[in-house]
XYZ file of C-alpha atoms in Angstrom:
583
model
C 80.216 -98.478 -112.684
C 81.635 -101.047 -111.281
C 80.008 -102.316 -107.414
C 83.434 -101.569 -105.924
C 83.805 -97.948 -106.433
C 79.794 -97.468 -106.066
C 80.885 -99.163 -102.635
C 83.672 -97.126 -102.011
C 81.771 -94.071 -103.042
C 79.924 -94.652 -100.276
C 81.583 -96.098 -97.342
C 85.353 -95.486 -98.309
C 86.156 -98.898 -97.549
C 89.497 -99.568 -99.573
C 90.968 -96.705 -96.949
C 90.429 -98.384 -94.226
C 90.912 -101.790 -95.579
C 94.311 -100.401 -96.702
C 95.333 -98.636 -93.312
C 94.595 -102.332 -91.776
C 96.864 -104.524 -94.240
C 99.655 -101.877 -93.932
C 99.288 -100.913 -90.460
C 102.619 -101.808 -88.760
C 103.725 -104.224 -85.548
C 107.224 -102.201 -83.983
C 109.349 -104.849 -82.477
C 108.298 -107.464 -85.151
C 105.480 -109.760 -84.929
C 104.999 -112.399 -82.489
C 102.599 -115.331 -81.381
C 102.765 -113.850 -77.339
C 100.760 -110.578 -79.714
C 97.960 -113.389 -80.465
C 96.219 -113.436 -77.567
C 94.425 -110.449 -77.571
C 93.393 -111.069 -81.138
C 92.400 -114.916 -79.670
C 90.399 -113.306 -77.021
C 88.439 -110.661 -79.533
C 87.473 -114.216 -81.792
C 85.990 -116.110 -78.694
C 84.044 -112.799 -77.470
C 82.609 -112.423 -81.117
C 81.972 -116.324 -80.714
C 79.873 -115.646 -77.586
C 78.024 -113.403 -79.231
C 76.571 -115.245 -82.155
C 76.131 -118.474 -80.238
C 74.728 -116.206 -77.332
C 72.000 -114.786 -79.653
C 71.227 -118.576 -81.028
C 70.623 -119.339 -77.525
C 67.818 -116.234 -76.975
C 65.993 -118.094 -79.700
C 65.135 -120.783 -77.539
C 65.620 -119.889 -73.744
C 62.712 -118.885 -71.829
C 63.764 -116.979 -68.440
C 61.463 -118.275 -65.772
C 62.057 -120.422 -63.184
C 59.361 -122.816 -64.423
C 60.511 -122.818 -67.899
C 64.359 -121.786 -68.036
C 65.754 -125.588 -67.303
C 62.749 -127.100 -70.174
C 64.008 -124.451 -72.791
C 67.679 -125.513 -72.399
C 67.120 -129.292 -71.958
C 64.810 -128.608 -75.246
C 67.871 -126.828 -76.931
C 69.981 -129.723 -76.179
C 67.870 -132.286 -76.780
C 65.274 -131.257 -79.749
C 66.822 -128.221 -81.522
C 68.862 -129.034 -84.429
C 72.799 -128.832 -83.607
C 71.223 -127.565 -80.583
C 74.294 -128.871 -78.015
C 76.684 -127.874 -80.416
C 75.604 -124.219 -79.945
C 75.443 -124.627 -76.177
C 78.834 -126.038 -75.768
C 80.502 -123.638 -77.910
C 79.038 -120.728 -75.938
C 79.968 -122.334 -72.545
C 83.558 -123.688 -73.436
C 83.777 -120.439 -74.856
C 83.487 -118.385 -71.772
C 85.563 -120.264 -70.110
C 88.239 -119.828 -72.896
C 87.316 -116.301 -73.067
C 88.476 -115.853 -68.942
C 91.726 -118.129 -69.877
C 92.631 -115.703 -73.045
C 91.952 -112.865 -70.760
C 94.024 -113.534 -67.808
C 97.065 -114.359 -70.367
C 96.491 -111.373 -72.011
C 96.872 -109.448 -69.037
C 99.454 -111.291 -67.457
C 102.020 -110.771 -70.714
C 101.209 -106.741 -70.633
C 102.304 -107.178 -67.192
C 105.193 -109.756 -67.755
C 106.131 -106.801 -71.011
C 105.674 -103.908 -68.646
C 102.960 -102.922 -71.109
C 100.949 -100.479 -67.882
C 103.466 -97.721 -68.002
C 103.308 -94.357 -69.738
C 101.207 -93.970 -71.856
C 99.218 -97.341 -71.679
C 98.164 -96.802 -68.074
C 94.404 -96.802 -69.293
C 95.145 -99.510 -71.752
C 95.867 -101.489 -69.248
C 93.261 -100.422 -66.791
C 90.567 -101.181 -69.682
C 92.323 -104.774 -69.662
C 91.811 -105.691 -65.884
C 88.460 -104.070 -66.131
C 87.770 -106.473 -69.083
C 88.947 -109.861 -66.983
C 86.665 -108.491 -64.143
C 83.632 -108.294 -67.265
C 84.871 -111.791 -68.571
C 84.059 -113.441 -64.994
C 81.135 -111.388 -64.182
C 79.425 -112.157 -67.656
C 80.777 -115.730 -67.247
C 78.897 -115.987 -63.337
C 75.407 -114.237 -64.532
C 75.295 -116.895 -67.639
C 75.711 -119.843 -65.691
C 73.297 -119.871 -63.139
C 70.437 -119.309 -66.781
C 70.419 -122.921 -67.241
C 68.581 -123.036 -63.892
C 69.967 -126.706 -63.152
C 71.341 -127.772 -60.069
C 75.083 -127.108 -60.283
C 74.151 -123.472 -61.463
C 71.617 -123.054 -58.747
C 73.685 -123.862 -55.774
C 76.735 -122.372 -57.610
C 74.754 -118.965 -57.441
C 73.828 -119.926 -54.011
C 77.527 -120.404 -53.476
C 78.759 -116.900 -55.263
C 76.472 -114.815 -54.013
C 77.231 -116.089 -50.201
C 80.643 -114.736 -50.596
C 79.267 -111.469 -52.107
C 77.024 -111.435 -49.239
C 80.000 -111.430 -46.814
C 81.350 -107.959 -48.282
C 80.896 -104.948 -45.462
C 77.901 -102.659 -46.231
C 77.048 -103.331 -49.847
C 77.441 -106.847 -49.577
C 73.730 -107.276 -48.350
C 72.421 -104.922 -50.947
C 74.429 -106.575 -54.161
C 73.174 -109.806 -52.893
C 69.407 -108.859 -52.924
C 69.600 -106.451 -56.188
C 71.129 -110.112 -58.205
C 68.490 -112.419 -56.280
C 65.356 -110.517 -56.547
C 64.781 -111.911 -52.584
C 65.868 -114.547 -49.936
C 66.349 -117.184 -52.062
C 66.923 -116.934 -56.218
C 63.699 -117.737 -58.686
C 61.759 -116.018 -61.195
C 62.924 -112.165 -60.592
C 66.561 -113.589 -60.044
C 66.395 -115.190 -63.833
C 64.641 -112.062 -65.159
C 67.668 -109.754 -63.756
C 70.839 -112.193 -64.121
C 69.522 -112.415 -67.891
C 69.570 -108.544 -68.425
C 72.486 -108.296 -67.066
C 73.608 -110.972 -69.206
C 72.203 -110.711 -72.498
C 72.197 -106.688 -72.547
C 74.005 -104.821 -69.518
C 77.585 -106.690 -69.484
C 77.615 -107.420 -73.261
C 77.216 -103.240 -74.048
C 79.966 -103.024 -71.390
C 82.051 -105.660 -72.620
C 81.988 -104.259 -76.175
C 82.587 -100.603 -75.701
C 85.717 -101.393 -73.232
C 87.150 -103.662 -75.673
C 86.661 -101.707 -78.789
C 88.481 -98.870 -76.519
C 91.332 -100.616 -75.533
C 91.499 -101.824 -79.261
C 92.053 -98.492 -79.968
C 94.483 -96.815 -77.440
C 96.385 -100.444 -78.221
C 96.286 -99.514 -82.118
C 97.100 -95.934 -81.203
C 100.117 -96.761 -78.369
C 101.457 -99.994 -80.130
C 102.953 -102.693 -77.917
C 105.284 -102.479 -75.346
C 109.074 -102.882 -76.805
C 111.454 -104.996 -74.737
C 114.427 -103.222 -75.404
C 114.816 -100.155 -77.086
C 116.748 -102.013 -79.988
C 113.186 -103.362 -80.797
C 111.648 -99.837 -81.957
C 114.160 -99.967 -85.085
C 112.299 -103.078 -86.874
C 108.963 -103.702 -87.319
C 106.664 -105.939 -89.511
C 103.559 -105.260 -91.446
C 100.730 -106.371 -89.369
C 99.496 -108.206 -92.749
C 100.150 -111.228 -93.464
C 102.989 -111.729 -90.790
C 101.456 -110.691 -87.855
C 97.980 -111.478 -89.108
C 99.184 -114.812 -90.075
C 100.311 -115.419 -86.184
C 96.564 -114.405 -84.727
C 95.115 -116.614 -86.984
C 97.110 -119.968 -85.991
C 96.112 -118.993 -82.121
C 92.698 -118.345 -83.351
C 92.250 -122.115 -84.556
C 93.944 -123.204 -82.070
C 91.633 -122.033 -79.267
C 88.581 -122.714 -81.451
C 89.916 -125.845 -82.138
C 90.243 -126.657 -78.418
C 86.796 -125.536 -77.627
C 85.221 -127.203 -80.279
C 86.979 -130.262 -79.356
C 85.554 -130.131 -75.829
C 81.813 -129.360 -77.338
C 82.552 -132.859 -79.783
C 83.832 -135.122 -76.207
C 81.190 -133.566 -73.859
C 78.290 -133.740 -76.509
C 77.782 -129.883 -75.238
C 77.457 -128.642 -72.415
C 76.739 -130.462 -68.949
C 72.885 -129.614 -67.889
C 72.045 -131.257 -64.586
C 68.695 -131.808 -63.271
C 66.346 -129.140 -62.563
C 67.093 -126.389 -59.442
C 65.740 -127.670 -56.146
C 66.285 -125.262 -53.506
C 65.241 -128.513 -50.888
C 67.986 -130.780 -52.089
C 71.449 -131.444 -50.753
C 73.130 -131.267 -54.001
C 77.091 -131.283 -53.350
C 77.500 -127.457 -53.940
C 80.359 -126.052 -55.429
C 81.595 -122.804 -57.519
C 82.825 -122.681 -60.995
C 86.451 -123.939 -61.378
C 87.686 -120.300 -61.731
C 86.422 -119.673 -58.297
C 87.551 -122.457 -56.666
C 90.776 -120.439 -55.193
C 88.658 -118.205 -52.963
C 86.003 -121.185 -52.068
C 89.349 -122.897 -50.727
C 90.655 -119.858 -49.130
C 87.451 -119.590 -46.983
C 88.205 -122.814 -45.483
C 90.745 -121.286 -42.917
C 88.739 -118.617 -41.672
C 85.735 -119.847 -40.144
C 83.109 -117.057 -38.854
C 83.723 -112.914 -38.917
C 86.839 -114.013 -40.171
C 85.837 -115.299 -43.236
C 86.105 -111.378 -44.982
C 89.900 -111.747 -44.898
C 89.265 -114.287 -47.826
C 86.631 -113.281 -49.412
C 87.252 -109.296 -49.208
C 90.884 -108.554 -47.565
C 92.852 -110.853 -49.734
C 91.056 -110.087 -52.882
C 91.049 -106.691 -52.425
C 95.062 -106.514 -52.072
C 95.343 -108.794 -54.773
C 93.368 -106.120 -57.426
C 94.505 -103.016 -55.427
C 98.022 -104.122 -56.070
C 97.224 -105.066 -59.782
C 95.577 -101.891 -60.428
C 98.367 -99.792 -58.826
C 101.184 -101.201 -60.628
C 101.507 -98.223 -63.631
C 101.799 -95.993 -60.496
C 104.439 -98.127 -59.092
C 106.072 -98.589 -61.644
C 106.869 -95.415 -63.691
C 110.430 -95.585 -65.501
C 109.786 -97.143 -69.014
C 113.682 -97.947 -69.658
C 113.587 -100.927 -67.192
C 113.584 -104.012 -68.342
C 112.123 -107.386 -66.512
C 114.785 -108.158 -64.333
C 114.781 -104.744 -62.840
C 111.262 -105.149 -62.215
C 111.185 -108.351 -60.741
C 110.508 -107.284 -57.168
C 107.243 -105.905 -58.480
C 106.757 -109.089 -60.723
C 107.417 -111.536 -57.811
C 103.642 -110.664 -55.690
C 101.833 -111.540 -59.753
C 103.442 -114.303 -59.889
C 102.880 -115.051 -56.261
C 98.972 -114.155 -56.875
C 98.912 -116.697 -59.845
C 101.012 -119.565 -58.101
C 98.589 -119.277 -54.724
C 95.350 -119.287 -57.058
C 96.637 -122.535 -58.964
C 97.745 -124.540 -56.040
C 94.585 -123.146 -54.019
C 92.209 -124.669 -57.076
C 94.272 -127.522 -57.418
C 93.943 -128.358 -53.759
C 90.125 -127.842 -54.267
C 89.961 -130.524 -56.630
C 92.038 -132.391 -54.932
C 89.932 -132.362 -51.499
C 86.802 -133.163 -53.222
C 88.529 -136.514 -55.316
C 89.297 -137.704 -52.008
C 85.954 -137.256 -50.652
C 84.373 -141.092 -50.961
C 81.092 -139.016 -49.611
C 81.495 -136.139 -51.794
C 81.889 -138.418 -55.005
C 78.720 -140.253 -53.840
C 76.790 -137.172 -54.185
C 78.391 -136.178 -57.404
C 77.185 -139.638 -58.787
C 73.567 -139.097 -57.552
C 73.370 -135.993 -59.026
C 74.792 -136.813 -61.871
C 72.473 -139.817 -62.708
C 68.847 -137.549 -61.186
C 70.498 -135.034 -64.287
C 70.513 -138.281 -67.171
C 66.837 -139.405 -65.529
C 65.695 -135.429 -66.122
C 67.147 -135.308 -69.315
C 65.519 -138.584 -70.275
C 61.853 -137.821 -68.705
C 61.746 -134.195 -70.247
C 62.194 -136.014 -74.065
C 58.323 -137.497 -72.805
C 57.448 -133.394 -72.458
C 57.472 -131.072 -69.282
C 54.463 -130.363 -67.723
C 53.504 -126.359 -67.595
C 54.010 -126.966 -63.441
C 58.230 -126.714 -64.871
C 60.599 -128.895 -64.427
C 60.887 -129.622 -61.310
C 57.642 -130.961 -60.786
C 58.114 -133.162 -63.763
C 61.037 -134.539 -61.664
C 59.262 -135.234 -58.224
C 56.239 -136.330 -59.887
C 57.021 -138.647 -62.261
C 56.740 -142.334 -60.157
C 60.676 -143.286 -61.442
C 61.742 -140.257 -59.423
C 59.034 -139.623 -57.155
C 59.363 -142.915 -55.147
C 63.205 -142.906 -54.606
C 62.376 -139.140 -53.106
C 59.437 -140.724 -50.931
C 62.216 -143.557 -49.411
C 64.672 -141.080 -49.051
C 61.922 -138.317 -47.410
C 60.270 -141.262 -45.009
C 62.732 -144.202 -44.758
C 66.196 -143.111 -45.337
C 66.504 -141.502 -42.124
C 66.702 -145.071 -39.921
C 66.800 -147.524 -42.983
C 69.617 -148.280 -45.337
C 69.141 -150.060 -48.898
C 71.587 -150.151 -51.441
C 72.837 -146.161 -51.581
C 70.241 -144.543 -49.867
C 70.031 -144.026 -46.479
C 72.172 -143.145 -43.963
C 75.896 -143.702 -43.456
C 76.819 -147.327 -42.684
C 76.803 -147.424 -38.755
C 74.305 -144.731 -38.530
C 70.971 -146.861 -39.352
C 68.770 -147.572 -36.536
C 66.562 -150.032 -38.141
C 67.179 -153.216 -40.362
C 69.488 -153.083 -43.421
C 66.873 -153.159 -46.083
C 69.724 -154.508 -49.168
C 68.152 -157.635 -50.203
C 65.276 -157.430 -48.125
C 63.043 -160.408 -49.535
C 65.595 -162.574 -50.564
C 66.525 -165.830 -49.535
C 70.046 -164.511 -48.068
C 68.049 -162.043 -46.146
C 65.725 -164.460 -44.710
C 68.731 -166.714 -43.802
C 70.513 -163.982 -42.144
C 67.782 -162.963 -39.894
C 67.384 -166.747 -38.824
C 71.115 -166.820 -38.285
C 71.871 -163.559 -36.738
C 68.624 -161.786 -35.655
C 70.610 -159.170 -33.326
C 73.066 -158.114 -35.739
C 73.518 -154.628 -36.120
C 71.817 -155.019 -39.706
C 69.043 -157.002 -38.980
C 67.782 -155.853 -35.342
C 70.321 -155.428 -33.096
C 69.730 -151.534 -33.102
C 65.855 -151.714 -33.090
C 63.442 -152.046 -29.901
C 63.432 -155.954 -30.988
C 66.714 -156.947 -30.169
C 66.505 -159.983 -28.160
C 62.964 -160.853 -29.024
C 64.018 -163.571 -31.755
C 66.453 -166.425 -30.871
C 69.453 -167.393 -33.467
C 68.274 -170.770 -35.016
C 71.846 -171.920 -35.988
C 73.489 -170.316 -32.583
C 73.209 -170.959 -28.717
C 71.981 -168.484 -26.629
C 74.268 -166.705 -24.114
C 72.530 -168.411 -20.867
C 74.637 -171.566 -20.330
C 71.129 -173.414 -19.206
C 69.363 -172.433 -22.394
C 72.496 -173.295 -23.995
C 72.099 -177.403 -23.185
C 68.158 -177.427 -24.163
C 69.646 -175.236 -27.629
C 69.349 -177.844 -30.920
C 70.482 -175.934 -34.020
C 68.637 -176.072 -37.124
C 69.379 -178.527 -39.769
C 71.120 -176.354 -42.385
C 68.740 -178.001 -45.337
C 65.619 -176.817 -43.174
C 66.978 -173.570 -42.972
C 67.517 -173.226 -46.603
C 63.581 -174.766 -47.050
C 61.997 -172.075 -44.823
C 64.495 -169.083 -46.222
C 63.233 -171.038 -49.943
C 59.420 -170.525 -49.107
C 60.207 -166.915 -47.517
C 61.719 -166.009 -50.954
C 59.173 -167.277 -52.456
C 56.601 -165.063 -50.573
C 58.023 -162.119 -50.905
C 57.690 -162.720 -54.822
C 54.149 -162.501 -53.994
C 53.582 -166.633 -54.793
C 51.972 -168.567 -51.922
C 54.490 -170.944 -52.121
C 51.827 -173.959 -51.839
C 53.340 -177.753 -51.512
C 56.981 -176.363 -50.789
C 59.334 -178.044 -47.912
C 59.420 -175.052 -46.069
C 55.734 -174.083 -45.749
C 55.234 -177.217 -43.730
C 58.388 -176.454 -41.901
C 57.323 -172.253 -40.855
C 54.093 -174.314 -39.834
C 55.854 -176.622 -37.063
C 58.947 -174.615 -36.115
C 57.991 -170.955 -36.637
C 54.405 -170.676 -35.309
C 55.299 -171.052 -31.377
C 56.055 -167.142 -32.382
C 55.359 -166.251 -34.925
C 51.793 -165.437 -37.111
C 50.937 -167.791 -39.925
C 47.856 -167.117 -41.747
C 46.766 -165.363 -38.873
C 47.468 -168.139 -36.258
C 50.238 -168.594 -33.645
C 51.032 -170.866 -30.359
C 52.340 -167.170 -28.275
C 49.535 -164.190 -28.922
C 51.935 -162.215 -26.968
C 54.208 -162.587 -29.386
C 55.558 -159.575 -31.107
C 56.782 -161.295 -34.089
C 55.414 -161.025 -37.687
C 53.280 -162.740 -40.104
C 55.137 -164.797 -42.149
C 52.473 -165.458 -45.099
C 53.358 -162.776 -47.862
C 56.025 -161.915 -46.033
C 57.994 -159.130 -48.036
C 55.577 -158.723 -50.199
C 54.450 -155.965 -52.215
C 51.070 -156.163 -49.638
C 52.759 -157.032 -46.698
C 55.347 -154.062 -47.184
C 52.160 -151.584 -48.019
C 50.415 -152.956 -45.037
C 53.804 -152.430 -42.917
C 53.885 -149.164 -44.135
C 50.100 -147.647 -43.626
C 50.330 -149.310 -39.801
C 52.954 -151.919 -38.662
C 50.230 -152.671 -35.839
C 47.881 -153.495 -37.904
C 47.869 -157.144 -37.413
C 48.616 -157.598 -40.643
C 52.540 -157.496 -40.326
C 53.008 -156.835 -36.818
C 50.708 -157.332 -33.999
C 49.197 -154.193 -32.114
C 51.670 -155.002 -29.435
C 54.341 -153.741 -31.852
C 53.343 -150.492 -31.495
C 53.656 -150.062 -27.385
C 55.376 -146.432 -26.653
C 57.692 -148.308 -24.442
C 59.780 -150.088 -27.554
C 61.123 -146.728 -27.867
C 62.365 -146.352 -32.099
C 59.333 -148.676 -33.411
C 58.457 -147.862 -36.701
C 55.839 -145.310 -37.143
C 52.540 -145.218 -38.986
C 52.314 -143.439 -41.914
C 48.921 -143.760 -42.544
C 47.760 -140.352 -41.926
C 51.242 -138.794 -43.239
C 51.404 -140.164 -46.955
C 48.309 -140.819 -49.863
C 47.569 -144.324 -50.690
C 48.738 -143.525 -54.039
C 52.745 -142.630 -52.437
C 51.983 -145.437 -49.795
C 51.796 -147.664 -53.186
C 54.618 -146.490 -55.145
C 56.744 -147.026 -52.215
C 56.006 -150.116 -51.677
C 56.522 -151.511 -54.347
C 59.878 -149.229 -55.225
C 61.027 -151.176 -51.549
C 60.194 -154.589 -52.320
C 61.988 -153.957 -56.338
C 64.764 -152.014 -55.324
C 65.602 -154.191 -52.120
C 65.429 -157.338 -54.268
C 68.398 -156.118 -56.224
């Protein structure tokens, strides 16, 4: 007995294949019918890549990000699988919306296809929900904060919103329980529902056939194979090609830094929720319900009720136009709001800086992960590594007053000297020329303490006795101070002698000064790592500034950090300021 006969005797596969090949398409084959088939192929792609991802993924707040980073960077072709899965999910949303939109235009919601149409609507909802539950699983900043935004929207729903939010999060904030629940939903519950609904929708679609635009279409038909099958394959190949191209161009799906609940990440939902996010803006406070519940509820309600509002099977598109216009307006409004949200963010310079900072943090985290993620998790890796911890220390303890490059408050909001270029010749010259400039000491309690070396004082009498410092002497002193910042003594330099002659009337130099009551700092070792470290530890220790600099009357002076930071963190911060400021 041949193998084919043996199999057919036990499975009946030939009859099934014959039924599939000989099936007809009433009204003739169309590319428009291929969207549903393409959606089925993409959902199959999601199932296959999802199973592959499950072999590596570890659903825990301390392991999730690390497992995704390992998949992305270490597993052969892991980035390809991630990319296909992520962009496939987004393609599935687009295809599901197109499939339903075409069904509405064709009137494929009317008798006897009402249930088929409602199942298609449910399919769109489930595809979106599946994508939403999958995004946070990577446990990076984008996924985490997107979840916060999305569950925040869910929480505004009256009566059931708070309960749903708690069920999803498993507590007040996302954590281990959140990942466990989302992982179960994403890999078990939702795929089962999607598969069941998709299978029933396909069965009913086959049973009733496509909706015909005119009675004349009923007299013509094509075989599914090869005419419609060829169209299905072409559309599916194009869609898969787009998914593959996006995967290649982005080198897989993006992965931000590990989720950090204490950070100031520029949170935004995924693109398919941007319209709802933007629509919330005109409705503050309690009015937000209009944007999150009332309007979406009316849109969904209208779509669900379409089969009941349009029961006449013989009406063409033009006769149904009054019913189709609202659907078109829904789509246009969603597109306009999505574009408006993207445009607003693109024009927001501060948002752009925050995004760039987040991307840089993500790249740094991936680089550190190649060295290995500790048992404490990826967030601990990022926080405790010297390269990232020193930035965090500056942001936490210094950036509320000082600016340094891109770090610190916005320009004009700083209340202490701008440390950008601190320790360089240019910075030293500027403080000698314009000590009361807002970027120097103009916003501090020390304003007016140091006179300009090049500009006469405002007092007319004092101005008569003023002599500007020779430019060559100014340069020599600035050169000497810049050498001090590099940790060198600069012995024998012209500036060393000039400091002793011109500056010790106020400043300390090797601990000596002509005015013991002066608040001017020590210039030996100025801006070097030991000098900055002494300043961080205690600005009034005498090693940098005298004790009088800490007088409570000098409101806003720099506090001591010796009780707030460990010696290790103080040293890390001092070296960071010395290195970064010099850039």
